[in-house]
Short mmCIF file of C-alpha atoms in Angstrom, two decimals:
data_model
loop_
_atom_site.label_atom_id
_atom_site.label_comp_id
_atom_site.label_asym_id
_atom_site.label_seq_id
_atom_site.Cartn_x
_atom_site.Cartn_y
_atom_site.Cartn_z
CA UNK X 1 32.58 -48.65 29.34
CA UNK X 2 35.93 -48.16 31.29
CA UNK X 3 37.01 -45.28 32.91
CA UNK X 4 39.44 -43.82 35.39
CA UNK X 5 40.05 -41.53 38.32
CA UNK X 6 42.99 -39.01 38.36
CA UNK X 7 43.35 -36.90 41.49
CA UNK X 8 44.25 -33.17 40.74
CA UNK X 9 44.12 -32.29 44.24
CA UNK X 10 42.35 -33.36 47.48
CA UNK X 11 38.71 -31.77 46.03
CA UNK X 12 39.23 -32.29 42.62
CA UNK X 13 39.30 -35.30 40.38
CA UNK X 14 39.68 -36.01 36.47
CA UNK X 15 37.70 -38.68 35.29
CA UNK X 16 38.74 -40.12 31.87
CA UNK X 17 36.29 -42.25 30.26
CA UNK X 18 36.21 -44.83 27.26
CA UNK X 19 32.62 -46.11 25.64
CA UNK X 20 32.81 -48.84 22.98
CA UNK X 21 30.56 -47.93 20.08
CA UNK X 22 27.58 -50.32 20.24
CA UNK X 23 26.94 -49.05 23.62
CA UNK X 24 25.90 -45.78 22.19
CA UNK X 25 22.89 -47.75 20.43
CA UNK X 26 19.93 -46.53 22.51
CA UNK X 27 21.06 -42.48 22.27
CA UNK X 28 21.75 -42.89 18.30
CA UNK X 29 18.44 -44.58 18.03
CA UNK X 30 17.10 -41.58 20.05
CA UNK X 31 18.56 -39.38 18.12
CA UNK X 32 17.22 -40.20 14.91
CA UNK X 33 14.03 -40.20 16.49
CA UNK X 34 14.13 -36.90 18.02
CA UNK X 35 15.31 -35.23 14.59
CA UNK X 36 12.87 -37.70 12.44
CA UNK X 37 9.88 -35.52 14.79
CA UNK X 38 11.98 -31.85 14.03
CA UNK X 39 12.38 -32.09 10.23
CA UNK X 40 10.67 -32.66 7.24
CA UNK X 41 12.16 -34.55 3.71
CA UNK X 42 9.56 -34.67 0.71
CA UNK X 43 8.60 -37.94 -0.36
CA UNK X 44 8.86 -39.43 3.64
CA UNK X 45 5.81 -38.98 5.83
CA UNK X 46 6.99 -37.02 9.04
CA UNK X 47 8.33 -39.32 11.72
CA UNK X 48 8.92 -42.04 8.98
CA UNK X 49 12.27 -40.63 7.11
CA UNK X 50 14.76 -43.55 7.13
CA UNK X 51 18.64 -43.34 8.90
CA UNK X 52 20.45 -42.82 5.89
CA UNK X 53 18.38 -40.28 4.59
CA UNK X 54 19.00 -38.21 7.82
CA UNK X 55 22.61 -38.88 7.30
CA UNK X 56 22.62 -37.11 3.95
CA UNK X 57 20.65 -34.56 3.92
CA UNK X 58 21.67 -33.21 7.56
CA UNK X 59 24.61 -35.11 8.39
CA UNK X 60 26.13 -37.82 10.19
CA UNK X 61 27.75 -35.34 12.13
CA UNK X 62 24.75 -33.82 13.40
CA UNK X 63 23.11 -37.35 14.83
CA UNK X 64 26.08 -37.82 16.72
CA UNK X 65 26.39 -34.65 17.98
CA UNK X 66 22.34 -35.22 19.42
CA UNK X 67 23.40 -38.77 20.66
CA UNK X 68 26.71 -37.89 22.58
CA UNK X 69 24.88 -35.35 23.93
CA UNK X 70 22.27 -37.65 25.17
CA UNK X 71 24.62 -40.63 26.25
CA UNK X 72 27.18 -38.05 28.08
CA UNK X 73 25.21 -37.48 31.67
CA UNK X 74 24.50 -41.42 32.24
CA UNK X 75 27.85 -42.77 31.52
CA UNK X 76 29.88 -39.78 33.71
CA UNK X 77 27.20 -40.91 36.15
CA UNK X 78 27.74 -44.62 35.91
CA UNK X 79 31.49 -43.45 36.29
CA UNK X 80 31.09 -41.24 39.43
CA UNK X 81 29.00 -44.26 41.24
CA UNK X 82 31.58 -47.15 40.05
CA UNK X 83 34.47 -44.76 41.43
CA UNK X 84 32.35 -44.09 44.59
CA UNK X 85 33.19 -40.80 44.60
CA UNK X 86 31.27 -37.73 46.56
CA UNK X 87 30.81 -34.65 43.41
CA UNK X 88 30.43 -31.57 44.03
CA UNK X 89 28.56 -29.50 41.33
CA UNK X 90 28.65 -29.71 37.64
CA UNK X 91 31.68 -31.74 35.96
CA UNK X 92 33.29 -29.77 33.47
CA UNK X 93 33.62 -32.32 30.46
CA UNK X 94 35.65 -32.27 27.18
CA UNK X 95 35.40 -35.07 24.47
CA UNK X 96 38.74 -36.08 23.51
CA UNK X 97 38.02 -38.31 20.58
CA UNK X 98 34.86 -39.36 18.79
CA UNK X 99 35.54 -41.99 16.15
CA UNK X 100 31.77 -43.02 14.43
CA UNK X 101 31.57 -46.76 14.59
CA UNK X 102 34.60 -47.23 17.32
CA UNK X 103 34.78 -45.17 20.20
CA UNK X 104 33.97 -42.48 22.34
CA UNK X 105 36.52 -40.60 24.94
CA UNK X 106 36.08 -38.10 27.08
CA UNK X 107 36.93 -36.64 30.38
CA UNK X 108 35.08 -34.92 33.37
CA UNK X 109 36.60 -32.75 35.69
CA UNK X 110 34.85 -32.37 39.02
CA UNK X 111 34.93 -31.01 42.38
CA UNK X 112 34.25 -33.65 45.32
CA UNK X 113 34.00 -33.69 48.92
CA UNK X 114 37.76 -34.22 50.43
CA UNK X 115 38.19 -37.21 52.84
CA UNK X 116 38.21 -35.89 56.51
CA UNK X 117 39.56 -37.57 58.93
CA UNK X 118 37.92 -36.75 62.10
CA UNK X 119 40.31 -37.00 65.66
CA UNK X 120 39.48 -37.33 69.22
CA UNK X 121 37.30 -33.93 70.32
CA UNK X 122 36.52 -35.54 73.80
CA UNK X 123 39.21 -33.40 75.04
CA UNK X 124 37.93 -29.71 73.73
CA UNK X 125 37.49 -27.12 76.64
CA UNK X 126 35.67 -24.00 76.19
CA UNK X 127 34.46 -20.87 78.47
CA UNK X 128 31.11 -19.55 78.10
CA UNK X 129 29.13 -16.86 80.26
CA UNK X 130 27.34 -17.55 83.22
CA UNK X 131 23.58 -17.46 83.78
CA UNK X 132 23.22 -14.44 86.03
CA UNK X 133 20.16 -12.92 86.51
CA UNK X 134 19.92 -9.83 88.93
CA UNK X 135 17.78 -7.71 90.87
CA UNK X 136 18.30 -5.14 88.57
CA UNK X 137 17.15 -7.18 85.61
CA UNK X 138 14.38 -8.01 86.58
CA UNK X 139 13.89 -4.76 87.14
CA UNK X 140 14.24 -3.51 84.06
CA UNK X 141 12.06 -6.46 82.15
CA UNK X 142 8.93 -5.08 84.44
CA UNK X 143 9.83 -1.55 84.00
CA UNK X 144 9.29 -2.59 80.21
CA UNK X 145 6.19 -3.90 81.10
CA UNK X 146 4.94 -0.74 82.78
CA UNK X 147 5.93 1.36 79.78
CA UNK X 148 3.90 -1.02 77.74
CA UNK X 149 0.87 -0.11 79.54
CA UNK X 150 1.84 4.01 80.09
CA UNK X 151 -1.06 6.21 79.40
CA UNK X 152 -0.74 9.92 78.01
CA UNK X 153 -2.57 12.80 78.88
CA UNK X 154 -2.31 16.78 77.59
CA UNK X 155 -0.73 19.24 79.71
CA UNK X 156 -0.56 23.02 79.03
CA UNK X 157 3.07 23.45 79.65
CA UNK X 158 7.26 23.37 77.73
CA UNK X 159 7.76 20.08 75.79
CA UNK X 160 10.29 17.71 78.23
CA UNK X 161 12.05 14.52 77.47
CA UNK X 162 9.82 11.40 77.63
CA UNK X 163 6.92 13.59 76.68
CA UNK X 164 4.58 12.89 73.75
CA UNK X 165 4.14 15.86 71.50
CA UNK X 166 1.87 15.72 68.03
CA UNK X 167 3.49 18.08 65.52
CA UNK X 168 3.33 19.32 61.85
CA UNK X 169 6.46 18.81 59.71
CA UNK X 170 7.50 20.81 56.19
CA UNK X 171 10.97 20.08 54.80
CA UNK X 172 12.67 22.84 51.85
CA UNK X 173 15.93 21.55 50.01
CA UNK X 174 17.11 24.77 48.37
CA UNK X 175 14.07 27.14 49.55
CA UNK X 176 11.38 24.49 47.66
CA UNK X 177 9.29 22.15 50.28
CA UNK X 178 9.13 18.89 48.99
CA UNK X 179 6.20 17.15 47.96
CA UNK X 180 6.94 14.07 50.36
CA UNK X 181 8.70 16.66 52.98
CA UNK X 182 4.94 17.47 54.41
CA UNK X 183 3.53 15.88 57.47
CA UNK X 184 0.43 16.60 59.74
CA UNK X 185 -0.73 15.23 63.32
CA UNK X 186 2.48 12.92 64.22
CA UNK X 187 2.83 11.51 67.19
CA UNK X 188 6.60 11.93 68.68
CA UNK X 189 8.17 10.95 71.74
CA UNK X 190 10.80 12.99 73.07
CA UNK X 191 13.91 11.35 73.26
CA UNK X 192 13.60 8.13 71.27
CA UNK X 193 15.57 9.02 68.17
CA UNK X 194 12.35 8.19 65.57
CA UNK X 195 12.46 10.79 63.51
CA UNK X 196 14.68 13.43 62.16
CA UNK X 197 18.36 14.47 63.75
CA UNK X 198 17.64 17.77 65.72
CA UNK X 199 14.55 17.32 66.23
CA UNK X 200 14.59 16.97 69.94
CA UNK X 201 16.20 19.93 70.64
CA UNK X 202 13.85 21.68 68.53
CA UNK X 203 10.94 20.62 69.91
CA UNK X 204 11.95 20.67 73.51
CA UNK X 205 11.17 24.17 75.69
CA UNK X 206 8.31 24.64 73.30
CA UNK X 207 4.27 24.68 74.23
CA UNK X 208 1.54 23.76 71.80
CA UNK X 209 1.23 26.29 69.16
CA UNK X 210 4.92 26.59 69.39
CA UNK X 211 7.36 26.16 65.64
CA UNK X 212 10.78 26.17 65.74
CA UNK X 213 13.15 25.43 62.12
CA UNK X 214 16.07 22.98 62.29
CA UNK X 215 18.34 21.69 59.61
CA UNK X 216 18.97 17.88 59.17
CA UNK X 217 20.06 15.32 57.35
CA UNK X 218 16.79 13.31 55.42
CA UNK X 219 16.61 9.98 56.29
CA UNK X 220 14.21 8.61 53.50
CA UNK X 221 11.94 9.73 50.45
CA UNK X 222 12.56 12.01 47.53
CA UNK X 223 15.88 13.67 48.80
CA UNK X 224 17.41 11.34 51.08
CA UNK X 225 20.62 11.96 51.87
CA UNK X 226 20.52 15.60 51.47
CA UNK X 227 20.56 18.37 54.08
CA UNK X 228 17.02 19.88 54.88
CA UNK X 229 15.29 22.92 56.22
CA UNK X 230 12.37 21.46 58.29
CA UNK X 231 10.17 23.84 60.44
CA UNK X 232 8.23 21.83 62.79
CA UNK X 233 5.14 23.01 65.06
CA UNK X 234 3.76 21.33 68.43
CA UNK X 235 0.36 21.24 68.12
CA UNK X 236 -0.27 19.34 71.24
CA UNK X 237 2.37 18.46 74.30
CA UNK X 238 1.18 15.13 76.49
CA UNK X 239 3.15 13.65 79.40
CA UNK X 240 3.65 9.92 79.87
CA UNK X 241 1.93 8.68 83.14
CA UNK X 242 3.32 4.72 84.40
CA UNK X 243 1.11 2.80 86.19
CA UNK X 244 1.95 2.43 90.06
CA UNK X 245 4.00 -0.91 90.38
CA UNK X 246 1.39 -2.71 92.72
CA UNK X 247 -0.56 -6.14 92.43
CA UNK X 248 -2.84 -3.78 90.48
CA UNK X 249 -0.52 -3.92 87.75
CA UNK X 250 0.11 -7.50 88.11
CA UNK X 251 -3.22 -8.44 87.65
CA UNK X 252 -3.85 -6.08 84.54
CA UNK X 253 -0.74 -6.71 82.85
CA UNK X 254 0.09 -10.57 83.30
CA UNK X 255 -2.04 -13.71 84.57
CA UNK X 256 -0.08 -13.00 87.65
CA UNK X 257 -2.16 -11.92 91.29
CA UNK X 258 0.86 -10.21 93.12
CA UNK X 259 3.53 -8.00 91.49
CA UNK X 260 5.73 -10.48 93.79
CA UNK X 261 5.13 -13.49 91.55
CA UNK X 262 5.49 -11.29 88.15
CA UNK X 263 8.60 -10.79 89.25
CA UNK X 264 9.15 -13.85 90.08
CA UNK X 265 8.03 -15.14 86.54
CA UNK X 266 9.95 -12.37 84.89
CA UNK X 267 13.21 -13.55 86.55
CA UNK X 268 12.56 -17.31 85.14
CA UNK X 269 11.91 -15.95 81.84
CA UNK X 270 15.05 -14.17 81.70
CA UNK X 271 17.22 -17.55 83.59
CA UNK X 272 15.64 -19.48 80.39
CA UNK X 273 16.61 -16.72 77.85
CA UNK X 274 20.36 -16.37 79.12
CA UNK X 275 20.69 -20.54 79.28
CA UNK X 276 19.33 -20.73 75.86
CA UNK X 277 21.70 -17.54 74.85
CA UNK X 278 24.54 -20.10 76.57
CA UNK X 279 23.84 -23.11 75.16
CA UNK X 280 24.34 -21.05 71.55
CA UNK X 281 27.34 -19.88 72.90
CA UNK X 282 28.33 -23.35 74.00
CA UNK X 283 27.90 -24.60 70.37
CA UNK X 284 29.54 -21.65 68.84
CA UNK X 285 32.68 -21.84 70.49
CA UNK X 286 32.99 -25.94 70.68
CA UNK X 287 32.82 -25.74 66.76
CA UNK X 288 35.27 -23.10 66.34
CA UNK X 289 37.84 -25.33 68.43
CA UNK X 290 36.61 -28.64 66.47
CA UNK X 291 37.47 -26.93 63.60
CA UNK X 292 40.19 -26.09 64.73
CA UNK X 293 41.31 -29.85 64.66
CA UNK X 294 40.51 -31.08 61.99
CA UNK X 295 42.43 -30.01 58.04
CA UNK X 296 39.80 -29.57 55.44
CA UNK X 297 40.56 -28.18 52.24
CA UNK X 298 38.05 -26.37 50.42
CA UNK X 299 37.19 -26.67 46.53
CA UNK X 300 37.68 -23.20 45.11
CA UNK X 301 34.73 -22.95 42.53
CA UNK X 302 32.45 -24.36 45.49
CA UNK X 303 33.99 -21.33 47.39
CA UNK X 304 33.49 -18.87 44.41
CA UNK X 305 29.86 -19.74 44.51
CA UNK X 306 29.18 -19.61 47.98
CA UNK X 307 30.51 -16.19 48.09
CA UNK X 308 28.56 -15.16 45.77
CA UNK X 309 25.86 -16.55 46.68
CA UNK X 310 26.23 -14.89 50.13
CA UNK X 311 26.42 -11.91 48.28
CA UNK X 312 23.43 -11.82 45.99
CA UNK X 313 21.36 -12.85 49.58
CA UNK X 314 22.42 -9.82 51.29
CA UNK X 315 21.69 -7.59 48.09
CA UNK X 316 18.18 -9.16 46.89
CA UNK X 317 16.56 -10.41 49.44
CA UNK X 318 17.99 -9.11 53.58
CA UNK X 319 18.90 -5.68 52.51
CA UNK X 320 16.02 -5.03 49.22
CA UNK X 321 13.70 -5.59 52.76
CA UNK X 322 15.46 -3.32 54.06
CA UNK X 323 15.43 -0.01 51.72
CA UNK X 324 19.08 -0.37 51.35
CA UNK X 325 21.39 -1.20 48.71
CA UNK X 326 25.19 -2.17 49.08
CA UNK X 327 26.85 0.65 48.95
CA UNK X 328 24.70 2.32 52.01
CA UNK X 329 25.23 -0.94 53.80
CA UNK X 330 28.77 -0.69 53.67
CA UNK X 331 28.61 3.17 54.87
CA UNK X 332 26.91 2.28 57.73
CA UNK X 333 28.90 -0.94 58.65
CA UNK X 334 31.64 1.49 58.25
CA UNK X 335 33.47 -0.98 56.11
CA UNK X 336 35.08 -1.05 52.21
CA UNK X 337 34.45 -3.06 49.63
CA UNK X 338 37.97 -5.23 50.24
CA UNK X 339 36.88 -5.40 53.72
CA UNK X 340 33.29 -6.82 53.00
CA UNK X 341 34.43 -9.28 50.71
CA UNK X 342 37.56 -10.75 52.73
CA UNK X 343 34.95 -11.17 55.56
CA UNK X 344 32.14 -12.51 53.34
CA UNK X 345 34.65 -15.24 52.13
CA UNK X 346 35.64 -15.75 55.45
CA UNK X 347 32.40 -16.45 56.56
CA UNK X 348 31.77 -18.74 53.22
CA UNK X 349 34.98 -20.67 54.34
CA UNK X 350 33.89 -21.78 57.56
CA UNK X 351 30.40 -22.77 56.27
CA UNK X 352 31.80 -25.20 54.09
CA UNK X 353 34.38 -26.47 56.47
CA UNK X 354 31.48 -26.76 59.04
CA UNK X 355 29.26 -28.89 56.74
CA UNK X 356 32.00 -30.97 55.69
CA UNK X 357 33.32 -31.77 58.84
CA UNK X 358 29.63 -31.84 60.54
CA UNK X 359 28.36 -34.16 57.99
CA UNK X 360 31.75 -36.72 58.48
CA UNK X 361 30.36 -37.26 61.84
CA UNK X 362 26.77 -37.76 61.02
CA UNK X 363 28.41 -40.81 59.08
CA UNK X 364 31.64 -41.44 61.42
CA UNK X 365 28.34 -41.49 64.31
CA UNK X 366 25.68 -43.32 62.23
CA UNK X 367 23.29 -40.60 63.89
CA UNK X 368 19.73 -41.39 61.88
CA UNK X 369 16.89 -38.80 61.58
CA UNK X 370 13.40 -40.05 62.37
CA UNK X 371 10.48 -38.27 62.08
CA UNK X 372 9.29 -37.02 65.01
CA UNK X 373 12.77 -34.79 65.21
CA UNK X 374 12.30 -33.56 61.51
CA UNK X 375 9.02 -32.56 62.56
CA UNK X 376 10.14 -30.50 65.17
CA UNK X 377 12.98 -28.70 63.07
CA UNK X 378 10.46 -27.98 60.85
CA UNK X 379 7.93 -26.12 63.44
CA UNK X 380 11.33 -23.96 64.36
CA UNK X 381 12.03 -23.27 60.82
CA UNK X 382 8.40 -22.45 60.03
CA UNK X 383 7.84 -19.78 63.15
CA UNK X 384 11.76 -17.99 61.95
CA UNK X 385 9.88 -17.89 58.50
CA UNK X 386 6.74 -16.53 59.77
CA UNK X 387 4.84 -19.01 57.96
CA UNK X 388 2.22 -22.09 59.32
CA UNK X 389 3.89 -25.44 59.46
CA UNK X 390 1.40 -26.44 56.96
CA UNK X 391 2.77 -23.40 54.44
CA UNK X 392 6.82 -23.94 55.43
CA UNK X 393 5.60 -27.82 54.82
CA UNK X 394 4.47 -27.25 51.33
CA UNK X 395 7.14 -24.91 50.06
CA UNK X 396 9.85 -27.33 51.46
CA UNK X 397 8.29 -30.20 49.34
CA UNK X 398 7.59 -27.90 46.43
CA UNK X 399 11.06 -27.08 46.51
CA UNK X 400 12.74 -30.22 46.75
CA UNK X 401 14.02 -29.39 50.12
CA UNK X 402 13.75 -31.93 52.42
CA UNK X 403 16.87 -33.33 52.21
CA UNK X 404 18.17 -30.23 53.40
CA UNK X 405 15.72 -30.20 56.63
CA UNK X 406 16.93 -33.69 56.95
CA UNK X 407 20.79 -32.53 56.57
CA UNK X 408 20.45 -29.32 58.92
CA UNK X 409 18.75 -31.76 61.94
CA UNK X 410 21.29 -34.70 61.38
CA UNK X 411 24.21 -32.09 61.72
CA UNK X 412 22.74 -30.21 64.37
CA UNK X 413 22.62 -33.71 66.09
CA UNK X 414 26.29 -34.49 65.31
CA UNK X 415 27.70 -31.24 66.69
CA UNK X 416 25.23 -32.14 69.62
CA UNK X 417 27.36 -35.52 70.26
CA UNK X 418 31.13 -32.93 70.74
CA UNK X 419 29.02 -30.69 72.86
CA UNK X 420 28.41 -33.71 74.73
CA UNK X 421 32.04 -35.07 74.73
CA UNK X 422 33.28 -31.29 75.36
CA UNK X 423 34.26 -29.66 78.85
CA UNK X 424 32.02 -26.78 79.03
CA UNK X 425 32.72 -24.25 81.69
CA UNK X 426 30.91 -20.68 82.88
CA UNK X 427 33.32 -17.96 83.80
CA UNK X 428 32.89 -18.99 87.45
CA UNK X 429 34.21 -22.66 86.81
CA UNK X 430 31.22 -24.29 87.37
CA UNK X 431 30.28 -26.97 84.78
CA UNK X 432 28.13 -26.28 82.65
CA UNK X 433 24.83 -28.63 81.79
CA UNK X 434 23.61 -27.87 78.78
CA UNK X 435 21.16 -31.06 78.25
CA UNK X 436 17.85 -29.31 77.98
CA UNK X 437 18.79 -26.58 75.17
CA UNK X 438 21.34 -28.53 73.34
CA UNK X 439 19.72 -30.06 70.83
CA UNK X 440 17.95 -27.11 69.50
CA UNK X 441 20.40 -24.46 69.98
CA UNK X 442 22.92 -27.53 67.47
CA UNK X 443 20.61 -27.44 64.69
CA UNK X 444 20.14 -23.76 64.76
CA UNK X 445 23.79 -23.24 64.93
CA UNK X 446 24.47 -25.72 62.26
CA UNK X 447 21.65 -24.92 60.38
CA UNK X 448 23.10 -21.47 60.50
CA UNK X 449 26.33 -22.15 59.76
CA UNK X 450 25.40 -24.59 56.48
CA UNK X 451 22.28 -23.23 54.91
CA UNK X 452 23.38 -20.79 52.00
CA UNK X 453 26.16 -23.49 51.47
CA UNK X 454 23.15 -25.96 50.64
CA UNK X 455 21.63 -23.74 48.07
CA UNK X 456 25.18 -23.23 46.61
CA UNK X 457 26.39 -27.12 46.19
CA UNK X 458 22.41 -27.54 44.80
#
């Protein structure tokens, strides 16, 4: 076999490739097999019909069709591996001569991975926010607390804000109640935007016993969408009592003695939160400037597909959880179609780029996996999914899918080494350490960044 490589453009090649006859041997001989098992001649037992009987009563034609068929995928392969090249997807192949006894040409046209040359990112700078935690934070975080552990209690007075009230609903499009428009005993706190538009208003000022009718918009059900008639009634109005904010409370809410050292837990909960929520900045905004840096061109049909597949994600599987299709999506993104696909390719652009450029550096770096650190990634992955590590585990192997754990940790590790390399600043000029959350927040950014992208090139 010869062959060779023709560059179309920086992510696409043209392979042209010549086989001498006899090496086509072992797929003829397979081919008269496999048809010798699929036919039947009378007078040859089945499995036993000689060559040149095949060849006239079905065709010489039809054996080499069967063996070039066979003998196609191992000698593009033997091609891709002697050219060393990096393919992306399926080739798109056309035989340009078949002459039986002398030759076979044909040639493959394939995407590949562009060569990237990665320069100097010691010198990238970025900003991020500082870790601030005030007074009034924590503040807030143990007001949450306290609402977590509110009580209720009936009173016989008006419906306020912040009350619970338990009411009857019965919603009429055109002057007919609907069969799913009934509701008894629901509990509804005043104020917190749960149910229906109106409703509040409706339901404030009034005592138990009390009905008032209001007309809204339906959120869900039979008639979504369309404007309603709904009469509700407050069959019962309870106020919200907090807890007093004492070591009490400490003690019944947390592991915590004094409401001093809640508070003094709460505020190193929220210092961790808001360095982990930097570090992610961190590696956000050091990858936007590294790829900034570096020119990577981008194979179109690996494009195409990665929008789409971004696409059929969003419709099948986050928004089908959701109740919504695309169209209501879009309505409440306030966004148009042209809109939502520029950004959606947008979005597929710079996943490529990142894995491209990402997995240059896992090579440029020699940065090596082991197995403790693919265990890890795969506890993380595992809790996101809301699966064991034993389930996420099984599916991943199941699925073929290691390699892609192994590619999301060894890329999270290489964007780890800029971060390293990079000047990272908070908006105070302080320098920024970023050591204990780096690693993590790298994989999940990459991982991020990269893993539709995987399914797509797969």
């Amino acid at each position: 076999m010869k062959s060779a490589v023709e560059t179309l453009n920086p992510t696409r090649v043209r392979l042209s490739i010549e086989v001498p006859f006899e090496e086509l041997k072992d797929s003829l001989d397979a081919a008269y097999k496999k048809i010798n098992q699929q036919v039947t001649v009378k007078g040859f037992r089945k499995g036993k019909i000689p060559a040149r009987v095949i060849d006239q009563r079905f065709g010489r034609g039809a054996v080499l069709e069967e063996a070039v068929n066979d003998a196609l995928p191992k000698f593009y392969t033997d091609a891709v591996n002697e050219a060393e090249l990096n393919v992306l997807g399926q080739p798109e192949v056309d035989i340009t001569e078949l002459k039986d006894g002398e030759t076979l040409n044909f040639t493959a046209e394939v995407d590949i991975r562009p060569a990237i040359e990665i320069p100097d990112y010691s010198g990238i700078e970025v900003e991020v926010d500082a870790v601030e935690v005030t007074d009034e934070d924590v503040e807030k975080s143990v007001a949450q607390l306290q609402e977590r552990f509110a009580s209720t209690s009936p009173v016989e007075r008006a419906a306020e804000d912040g009350d619970v009230v338990t009411i009857d609903l019965e919603a009429k499009v055109d002057g007919e109640v609907l069969e799913d428009g009934v509701a008894s005993g629901v509990s509804y706190t005043i104020g917190s935007g749960e149910l229906l538009d109106g409703i509040d208003d409706a339901v404030k000022g009034l005592e138990a016993g009390g009905e008032a009718t209001f007309t809204s918009q339906l959120k869900g059900g039979s008639a979504e969408g369309k404007d309603a008639e709904v009469t509700v009634k407050v069959t019962q109005v309870a106020a919200r009592e907090l807890p007093a904010l004492d070591d009490e409370f400490a003690q019944l809410a947390s592991e915590f003695d004094t409401l001093d050292e809640l508070k003094a837990d709460s505020r190193k909960r929220l210092e961790n939160m808001k360095q982990y929520d930097q570090a992610t900045q961190a590696q956000e905004r050091v990858l936007e400037k590294l790829l900034e840096l570096v020119e990577v061109p981008v194979p179109e049909k690996l494009l195409e597909d990665e929008v789409q597949t971004r696409k059929h994600n969003l419709e099948h599987h986050q928004l089908g959880q959701m109740g919504l299709d695309i169209e209501k999506y879009l309505e409440i993104q306030g966004k148009t179609v042209e809109e939502f696909d520029a950004e959606t390719r947008e979005q597929a652009v710079k996943g490529i780029k990142t894995q491209f450029v990402l997995d240059e550096l896992v090579n440029k770096e020699k940065l090596n996996v082991n197995q403790e650190e693919l265990t890890e990634h795969l506890m993380r992955r595992a809790a996101s999914s809301n699966m064991s590590p034993d389930q996420f585990a099984q599916a991943v192997v199941e699925g073929g899918q290691v390699p892609m754990l192994v590619g999301e940790v060894a890329r999270g590790k290489a964007l780890a080494v800029v971060v390293e390399a990079a000047t990272v600043k908070d908006t105070n000029g302080e320098v920024v350490d970023l050591e204990d959350d780096e690693d993590a927040a790298a994989e999940e950014q990459a991982e991020e960044s990269t893993e539709s992208k995987e399914s797509t090139e797969a």
